[in-house]
Short mmCIF file of C-alpha atoms in Angstrom, two decimals:
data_model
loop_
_atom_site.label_atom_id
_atom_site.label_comp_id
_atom_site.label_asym_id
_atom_site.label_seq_id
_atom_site.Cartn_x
_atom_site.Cartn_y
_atom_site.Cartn_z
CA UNK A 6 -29.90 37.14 67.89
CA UNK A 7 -30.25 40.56 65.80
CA UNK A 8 -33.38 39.46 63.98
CA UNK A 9 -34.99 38.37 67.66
CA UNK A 10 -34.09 41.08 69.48
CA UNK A 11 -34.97 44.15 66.78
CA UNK A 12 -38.93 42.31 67.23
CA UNK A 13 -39.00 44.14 70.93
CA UNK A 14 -35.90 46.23 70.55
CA UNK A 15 -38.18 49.71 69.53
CA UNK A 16 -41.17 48.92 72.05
CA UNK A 17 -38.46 48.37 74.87
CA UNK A 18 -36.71 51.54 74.01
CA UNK A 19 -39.65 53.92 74.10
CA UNK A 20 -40.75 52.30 77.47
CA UNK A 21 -37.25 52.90 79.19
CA UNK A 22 -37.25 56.44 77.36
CA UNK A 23 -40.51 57.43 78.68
CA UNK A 24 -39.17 56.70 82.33
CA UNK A 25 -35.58 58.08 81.97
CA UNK A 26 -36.79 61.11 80.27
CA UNK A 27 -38.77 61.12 83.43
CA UNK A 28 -36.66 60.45 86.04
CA UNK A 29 -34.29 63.16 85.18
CA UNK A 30 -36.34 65.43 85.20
CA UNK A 31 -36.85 64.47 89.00
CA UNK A 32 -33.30 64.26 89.44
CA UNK A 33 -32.26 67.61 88.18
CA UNK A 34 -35.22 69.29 90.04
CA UNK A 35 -34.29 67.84 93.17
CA UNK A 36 -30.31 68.19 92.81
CA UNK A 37 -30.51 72.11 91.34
CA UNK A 38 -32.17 72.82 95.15
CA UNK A 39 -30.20 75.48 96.37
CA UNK A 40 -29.37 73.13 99.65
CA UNK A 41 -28.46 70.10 97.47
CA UNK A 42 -26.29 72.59 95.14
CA UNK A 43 -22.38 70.99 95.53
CA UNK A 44 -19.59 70.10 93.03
CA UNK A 45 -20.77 66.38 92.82
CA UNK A 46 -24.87 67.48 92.27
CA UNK A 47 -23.54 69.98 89.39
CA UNK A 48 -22.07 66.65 87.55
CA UNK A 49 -24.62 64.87 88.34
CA UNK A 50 -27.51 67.21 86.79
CA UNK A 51 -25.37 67.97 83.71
CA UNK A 52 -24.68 64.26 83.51
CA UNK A 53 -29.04 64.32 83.77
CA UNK A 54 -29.16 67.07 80.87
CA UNK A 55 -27.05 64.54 78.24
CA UNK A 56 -29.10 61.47 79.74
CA UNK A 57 -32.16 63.53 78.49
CA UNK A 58 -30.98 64.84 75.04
CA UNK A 59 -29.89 61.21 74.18
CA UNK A 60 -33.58 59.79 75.44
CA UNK A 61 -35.66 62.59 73.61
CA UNK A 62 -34.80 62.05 70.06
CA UNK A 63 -34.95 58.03 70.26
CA UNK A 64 -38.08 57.84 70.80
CA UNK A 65 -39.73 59.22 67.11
CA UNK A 66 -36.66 56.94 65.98
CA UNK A 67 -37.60 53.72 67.86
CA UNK A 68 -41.17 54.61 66.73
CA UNK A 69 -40.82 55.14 63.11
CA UNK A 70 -37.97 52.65 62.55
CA UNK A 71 -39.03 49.48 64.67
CA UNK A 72 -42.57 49.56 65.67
CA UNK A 73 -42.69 47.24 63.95
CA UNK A 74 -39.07 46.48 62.90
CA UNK A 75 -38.98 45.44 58.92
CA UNK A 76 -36.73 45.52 56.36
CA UNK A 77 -36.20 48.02 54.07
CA UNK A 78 -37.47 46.21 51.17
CA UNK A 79 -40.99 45.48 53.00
CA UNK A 80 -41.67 49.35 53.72
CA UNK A 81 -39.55 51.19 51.30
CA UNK A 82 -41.84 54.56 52.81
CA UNK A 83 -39.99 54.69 56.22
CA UNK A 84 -36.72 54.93 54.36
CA UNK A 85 -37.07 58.05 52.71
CA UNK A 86 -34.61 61.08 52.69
CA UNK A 87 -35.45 63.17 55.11
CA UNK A 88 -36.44 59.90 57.92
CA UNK A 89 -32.20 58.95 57.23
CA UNK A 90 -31.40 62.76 58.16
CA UNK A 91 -33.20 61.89 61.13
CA UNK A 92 -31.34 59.31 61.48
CA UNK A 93 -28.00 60.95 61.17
CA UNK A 94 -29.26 63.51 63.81
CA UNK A 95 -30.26 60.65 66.25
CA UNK A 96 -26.83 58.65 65.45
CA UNK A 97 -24.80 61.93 65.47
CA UNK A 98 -26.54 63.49 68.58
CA UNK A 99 -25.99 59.91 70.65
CA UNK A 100 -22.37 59.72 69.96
CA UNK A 101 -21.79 63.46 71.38
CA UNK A 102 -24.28 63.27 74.30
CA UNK A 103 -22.59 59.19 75.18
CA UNK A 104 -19.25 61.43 74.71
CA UNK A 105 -19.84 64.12 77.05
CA UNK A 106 -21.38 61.57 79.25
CA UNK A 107 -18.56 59.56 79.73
CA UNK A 108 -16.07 62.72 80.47
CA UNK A 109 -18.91 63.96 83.27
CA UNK A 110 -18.19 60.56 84.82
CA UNK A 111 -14.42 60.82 84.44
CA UNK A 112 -14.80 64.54 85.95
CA UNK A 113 -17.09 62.92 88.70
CA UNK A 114 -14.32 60.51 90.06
CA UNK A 115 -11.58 63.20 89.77
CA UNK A 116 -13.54 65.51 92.12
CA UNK A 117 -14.74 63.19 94.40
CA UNK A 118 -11.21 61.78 94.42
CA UNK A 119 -9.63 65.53 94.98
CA UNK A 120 -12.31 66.23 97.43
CA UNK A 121 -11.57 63.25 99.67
CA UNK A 122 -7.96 64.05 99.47
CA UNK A 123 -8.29 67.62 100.34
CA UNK A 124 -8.05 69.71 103.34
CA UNK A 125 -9.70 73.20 102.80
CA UNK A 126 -13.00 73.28 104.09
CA UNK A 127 -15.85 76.16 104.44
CA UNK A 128 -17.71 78.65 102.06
CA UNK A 129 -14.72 80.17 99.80
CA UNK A 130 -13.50 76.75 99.61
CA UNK A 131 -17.14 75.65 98.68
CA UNK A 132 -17.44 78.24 95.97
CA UNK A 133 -14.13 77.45 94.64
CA UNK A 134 -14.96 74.01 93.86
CA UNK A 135 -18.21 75.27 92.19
CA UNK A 136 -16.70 77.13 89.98
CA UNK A 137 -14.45 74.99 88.61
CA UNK A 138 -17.18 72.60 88.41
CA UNK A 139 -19.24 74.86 86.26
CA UNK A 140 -16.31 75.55 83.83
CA UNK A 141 -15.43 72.03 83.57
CA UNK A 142 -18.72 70.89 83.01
CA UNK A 143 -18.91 74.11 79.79
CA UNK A 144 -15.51 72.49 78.85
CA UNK A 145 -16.76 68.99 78.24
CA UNK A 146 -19.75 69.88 76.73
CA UNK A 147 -17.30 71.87 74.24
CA UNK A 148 -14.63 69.71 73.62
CA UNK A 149 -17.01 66.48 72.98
CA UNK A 150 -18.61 68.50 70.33
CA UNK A 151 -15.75 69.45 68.65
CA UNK A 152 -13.93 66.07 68.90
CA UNK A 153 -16.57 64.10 66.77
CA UNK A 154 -16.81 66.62 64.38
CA UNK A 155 -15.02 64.10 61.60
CA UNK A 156 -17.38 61.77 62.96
CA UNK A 157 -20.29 64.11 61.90
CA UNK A 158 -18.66 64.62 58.54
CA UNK A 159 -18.45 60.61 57.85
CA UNK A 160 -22.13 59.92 57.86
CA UNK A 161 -23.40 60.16 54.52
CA UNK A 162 -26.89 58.70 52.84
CA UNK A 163 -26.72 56.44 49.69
CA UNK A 164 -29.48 55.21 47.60
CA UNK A 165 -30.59 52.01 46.62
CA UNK A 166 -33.71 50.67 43.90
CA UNK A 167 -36.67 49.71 45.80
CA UNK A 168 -39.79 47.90 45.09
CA UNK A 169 -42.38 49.48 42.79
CA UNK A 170 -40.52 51.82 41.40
CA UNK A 171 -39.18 53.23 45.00
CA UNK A 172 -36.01 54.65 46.23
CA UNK A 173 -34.72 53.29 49.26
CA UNK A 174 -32.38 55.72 51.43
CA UNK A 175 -30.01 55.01 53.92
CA UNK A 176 -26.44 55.28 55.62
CA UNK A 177 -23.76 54.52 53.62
CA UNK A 178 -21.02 52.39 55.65
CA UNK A 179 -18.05 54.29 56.12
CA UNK A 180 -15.66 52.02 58.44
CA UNK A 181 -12.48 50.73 57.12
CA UNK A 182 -12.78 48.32 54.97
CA UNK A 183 -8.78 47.19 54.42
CA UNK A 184 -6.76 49.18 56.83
CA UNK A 185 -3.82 49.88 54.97
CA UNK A 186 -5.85 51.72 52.04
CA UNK A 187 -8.98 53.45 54.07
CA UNK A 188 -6.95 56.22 55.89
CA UNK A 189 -9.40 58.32 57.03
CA UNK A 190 -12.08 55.89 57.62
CA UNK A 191 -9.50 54.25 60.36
CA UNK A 192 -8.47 57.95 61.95
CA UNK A 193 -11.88 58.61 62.47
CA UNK A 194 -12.54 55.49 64.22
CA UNK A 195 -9.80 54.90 65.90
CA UNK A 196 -10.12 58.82 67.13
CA UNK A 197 -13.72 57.80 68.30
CA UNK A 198 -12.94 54.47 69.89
CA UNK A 199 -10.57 56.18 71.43
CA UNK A 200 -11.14 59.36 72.58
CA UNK A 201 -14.55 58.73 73.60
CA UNK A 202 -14.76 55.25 74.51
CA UNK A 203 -10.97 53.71 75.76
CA UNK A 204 -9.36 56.60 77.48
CA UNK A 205 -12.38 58.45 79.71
CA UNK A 206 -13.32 54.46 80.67
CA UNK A 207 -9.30 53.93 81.87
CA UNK A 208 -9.48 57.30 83.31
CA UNK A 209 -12.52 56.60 85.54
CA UNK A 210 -11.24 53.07 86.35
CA UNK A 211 -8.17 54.36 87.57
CA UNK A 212 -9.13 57.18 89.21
CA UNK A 213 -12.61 55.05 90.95
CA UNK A 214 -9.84 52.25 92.27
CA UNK A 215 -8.06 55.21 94.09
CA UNK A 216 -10.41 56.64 95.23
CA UNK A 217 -11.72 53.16 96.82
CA UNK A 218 -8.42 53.40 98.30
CA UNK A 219 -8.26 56.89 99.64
CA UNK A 220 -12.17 56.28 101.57
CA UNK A 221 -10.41 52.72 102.81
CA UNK A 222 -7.56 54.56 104.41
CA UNK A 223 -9.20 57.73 105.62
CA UNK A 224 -12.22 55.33 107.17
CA UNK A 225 -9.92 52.99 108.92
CA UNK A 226 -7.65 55.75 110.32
CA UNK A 227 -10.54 58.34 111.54
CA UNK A 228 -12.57 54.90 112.90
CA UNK A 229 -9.21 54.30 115.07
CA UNK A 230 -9.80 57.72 116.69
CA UNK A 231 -13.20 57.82 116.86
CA UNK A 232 -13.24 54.29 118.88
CA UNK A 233 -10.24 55.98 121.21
CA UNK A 234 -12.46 58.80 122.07
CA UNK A 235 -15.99 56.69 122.05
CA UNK A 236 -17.82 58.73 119.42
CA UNK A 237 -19.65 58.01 115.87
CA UNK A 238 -19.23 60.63 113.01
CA UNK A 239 -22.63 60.66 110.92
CA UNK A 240 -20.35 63.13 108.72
CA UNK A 241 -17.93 59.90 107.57
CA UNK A 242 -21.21 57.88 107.21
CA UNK A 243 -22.96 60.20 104.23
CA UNK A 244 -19.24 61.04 102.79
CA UNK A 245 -18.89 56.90 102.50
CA UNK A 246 -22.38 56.47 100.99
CA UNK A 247 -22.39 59.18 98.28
CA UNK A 248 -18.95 57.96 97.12
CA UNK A 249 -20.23 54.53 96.74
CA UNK A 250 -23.14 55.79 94.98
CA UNK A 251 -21.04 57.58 92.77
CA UNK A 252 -19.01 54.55 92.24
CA UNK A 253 -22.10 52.28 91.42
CA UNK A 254 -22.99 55.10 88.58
CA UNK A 255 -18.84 55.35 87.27
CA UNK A 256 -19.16 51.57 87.00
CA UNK A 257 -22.10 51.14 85.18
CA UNK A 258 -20.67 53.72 82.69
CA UNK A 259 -17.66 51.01 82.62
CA UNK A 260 -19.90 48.32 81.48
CA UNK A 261 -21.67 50.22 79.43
CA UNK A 262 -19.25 51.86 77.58
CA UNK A 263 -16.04 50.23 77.77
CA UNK A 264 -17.16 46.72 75.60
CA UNK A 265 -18.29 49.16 73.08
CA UNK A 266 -14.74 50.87 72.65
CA UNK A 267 -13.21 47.69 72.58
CA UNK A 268 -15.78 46.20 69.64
CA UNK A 269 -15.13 49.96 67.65
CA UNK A 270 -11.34 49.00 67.96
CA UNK A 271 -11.43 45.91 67.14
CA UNK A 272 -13.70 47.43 63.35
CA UNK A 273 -10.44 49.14 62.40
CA UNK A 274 -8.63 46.17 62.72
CA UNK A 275 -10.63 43.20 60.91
CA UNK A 276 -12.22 43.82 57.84
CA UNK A 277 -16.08 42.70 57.55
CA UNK A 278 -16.03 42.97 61.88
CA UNK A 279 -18.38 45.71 61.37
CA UNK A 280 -20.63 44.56 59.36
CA UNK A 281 -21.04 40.58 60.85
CA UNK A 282 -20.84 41.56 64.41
CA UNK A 283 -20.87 45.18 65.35
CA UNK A 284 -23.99 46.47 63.23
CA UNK A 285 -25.58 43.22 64.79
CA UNK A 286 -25.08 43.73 68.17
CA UNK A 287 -25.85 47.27 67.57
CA UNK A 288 -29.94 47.38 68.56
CA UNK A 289 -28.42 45.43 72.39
CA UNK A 290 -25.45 48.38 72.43
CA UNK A 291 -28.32 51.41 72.00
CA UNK A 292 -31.04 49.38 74.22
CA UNK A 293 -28.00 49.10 77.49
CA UNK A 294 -26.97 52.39 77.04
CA UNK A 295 -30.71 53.90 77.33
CA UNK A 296 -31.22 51.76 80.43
CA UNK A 297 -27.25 53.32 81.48
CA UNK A 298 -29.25 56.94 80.83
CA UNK A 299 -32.83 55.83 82.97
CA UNK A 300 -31.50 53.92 86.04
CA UNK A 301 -29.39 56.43 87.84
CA UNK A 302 -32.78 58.56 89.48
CA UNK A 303 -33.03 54.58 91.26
CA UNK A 304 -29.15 54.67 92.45
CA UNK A 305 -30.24 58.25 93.86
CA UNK A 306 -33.12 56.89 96.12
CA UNK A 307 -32.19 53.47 97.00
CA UNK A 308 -28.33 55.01 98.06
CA UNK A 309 -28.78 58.32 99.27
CA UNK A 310 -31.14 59.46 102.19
CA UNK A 311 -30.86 63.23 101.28
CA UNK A 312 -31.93 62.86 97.70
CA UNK A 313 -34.80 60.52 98.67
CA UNK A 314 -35.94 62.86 101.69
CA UNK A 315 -35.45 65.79 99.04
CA UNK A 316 -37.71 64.12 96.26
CA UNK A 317 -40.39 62.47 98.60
CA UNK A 318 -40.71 66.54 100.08
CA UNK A 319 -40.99 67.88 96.85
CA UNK A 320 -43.67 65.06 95.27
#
C-alpha cells in the first residue's frame, strides 16, 4: 500500500495545498470583517493561519521529495544535507502547527459550549469574550511551541554510502526501540502522543457531546414556548447551524487526529511498530491531514448563510 500510494502521494498533496492555501485565505478575509468579528470567527481564522503555515512549506517538500517518488539509492542528489534540514523544518513545523490546531478546536467547543450555556448578553459582554479569545488563542500558539520542544531536539540527520561515490542524508529514527532501555525516546513520544494527539481529541469529544446536549435541551425547551405563543425565532435557527458547523469541523479533527495518537502510542509500546506500520502509513496520515487543513472554507459555504453571503459580496 506504501509503495502505491507514495506514486500519487506528492502530486495529490500539492493539488490540495494549492486550494487550501487558497481557501484560507478566503476564509480569513471574510471572517476578520469587522461585522463577522466574534469569539467563534477569531478561532476559526487562527485555526486558518496554522491550516496555512502547515500547507505552505509542503509543497517544495512534496515537490522535491515525490514528484516523482524514488528511493534514495536511485537519486542520491535529492538527499543531500541541507534538502533533510528541510525536511526537519517541514516535519518539525507540521507537528507544532497540527498541535496548535488541535487545541484551537478544543478552545472552539469550550466557547461555543460556555456561550450556549451563558446568560450575559450585549457589547461589554461581547468584548469580554473577545478578549479572552485573543489571549487564548496567543496562549496556544505559545504553549504548543514550547511543548514539542524535545520533539524538535529528537530529530537528527545520519549518513549513509551512496552510489558513485555519494553520501546519502537523512533522519535518523529516534522512537523507542525496547521500552525498558530507550528512556527518553519513550518520554518524548509518549509526551507527543499525548499531549498533542490523546488529550485535546478527548477534550473536544467530551466537550462536542455536551454541547450536543446543551443545543438539544435549550431547542426543545425555547421550541415549547415559542409554539405556546405562535412565533419562529430565526435567532435559534443560525445559533443551531453554526454549532453544527462547528461540530462537523471538531469531528473531522477527531478523525483526523485521534487514529494518529493512538498509532504514536501504540510505537512506544511494540518494538519495530514504527518502522513496519507507522512510517508506512505515514504518506496516507500527511495526505488526510492536508485535506483536514483545505476542506473547512467548503463547511463555511455549504453550512453557513452569513459566510457564503459575506464571500459571494466580497468576490
Amino acid at each position: 500500500f506504501h509503495q502505491w500510494f507514495s506514486n500519487f502521494h506528492g502530486y495529490a498533496s500539492i493539488i490540495v495545498c494549492i486550494f487550501g492555501i487558497s481557501t484560507n485565505i478566503f476564509n480569513i478575509s471574510v471572517l476578520t470583517r469587522k461585522d463577522m468579528r466574534t469569539p467563534t470567527n477569531i478561532l476559526l481564522t487562527w485555526l486558518a493561519v496554522a491550516d496555512i503555515l502547515t500547507m505552505v512549506p509542503y509543497i517544495p517538500f512534496a515537490i522535491h521529495f515525490y514528484c516523482p517518488n524514488t528511493s534514495p539509492f536511485e537519486t542520491p542528489e535529492k538527499y543531500t544535507y541541507n534538502w533533510i534540514l528541510y525536511m526537519i523544518f517541514v516535519v518539525n513545523s507540521a507537528a507544532t502547527t497540527h498541535t496548535i490546531s488541535n487545541w484551537l478546536g478544543v478552545s472552539l467547543s469550550v466557547f461555543r459550549f460556555m456561550q450556549m450555556r451563558s446568560t450575559s448578553r450585549g457589547v461589554l459582554a461581547k468584548q469580554r469574550r473577545l478578549k479572552h479569545v485573543k489571549v487564548i488563542t496567543v496562549v496556544v500558539y505559545i504553549f504548543s511551541i514550547i511543548v514539542l520542544i524535545p520533539n524538535y531536539l529528537t530529530n537528527k540527520i545520519q549518513s549513509v554510502q551512496g552510489p558513485r561515490n555519494t553520501t546519502i542524508y537523512g533522519l535518523k529514527d529516534m522512537t523507542p526501540k525496547d521500552p525498558s532501555t530507550d528512556k527518553m525516546a519513550l518520554i518524548n513520544t509518549l509526551l507527543y502522543a499525548v499531549v498533542a494527539k490523546i488529550v485535546p481529541c478527548l477534550l473536544m469529544s467530551i466537550f462536542s457531546v455536551s454541547l450536543v446536549y446543551t443545543i438539544h435541551y435549550k431547542n426543545r425547551h425555547r421550541m415549547r414556548r415559542l409554539v405556546a405563543a405562535g412565533k419562529k425565532s430565526r435567532a435559534i435557527s443560525k445559533q443551531t447551524t453554526t454549532t453544527r458547523m462547528l461540530l462537523v469541523v471538531i469531528v473531522l479533527f477527531l478523525i483526523t487526529e485521534l487514529p494518529q495518537g493512538i498509532l504514536i502510542l501504540v510505537t512506544a509500546a511494540i518494538p519495530q511498530f514504527h518502522n513496519n506500520v507507522y512510517n508506512l502509513l505515514g504518506d496516507l496520515m500527511d495526505f488526510i491531514a492536508l485535506l483536514n487543513n483545505a476542506i473547512n472554507f467548503v463547511l463555511y459555504c455549504s453550512m453557513s448563510q452569513q459566510f457564503r453571503s459575506r464571500f459571494i459580496e466580497m468576490y
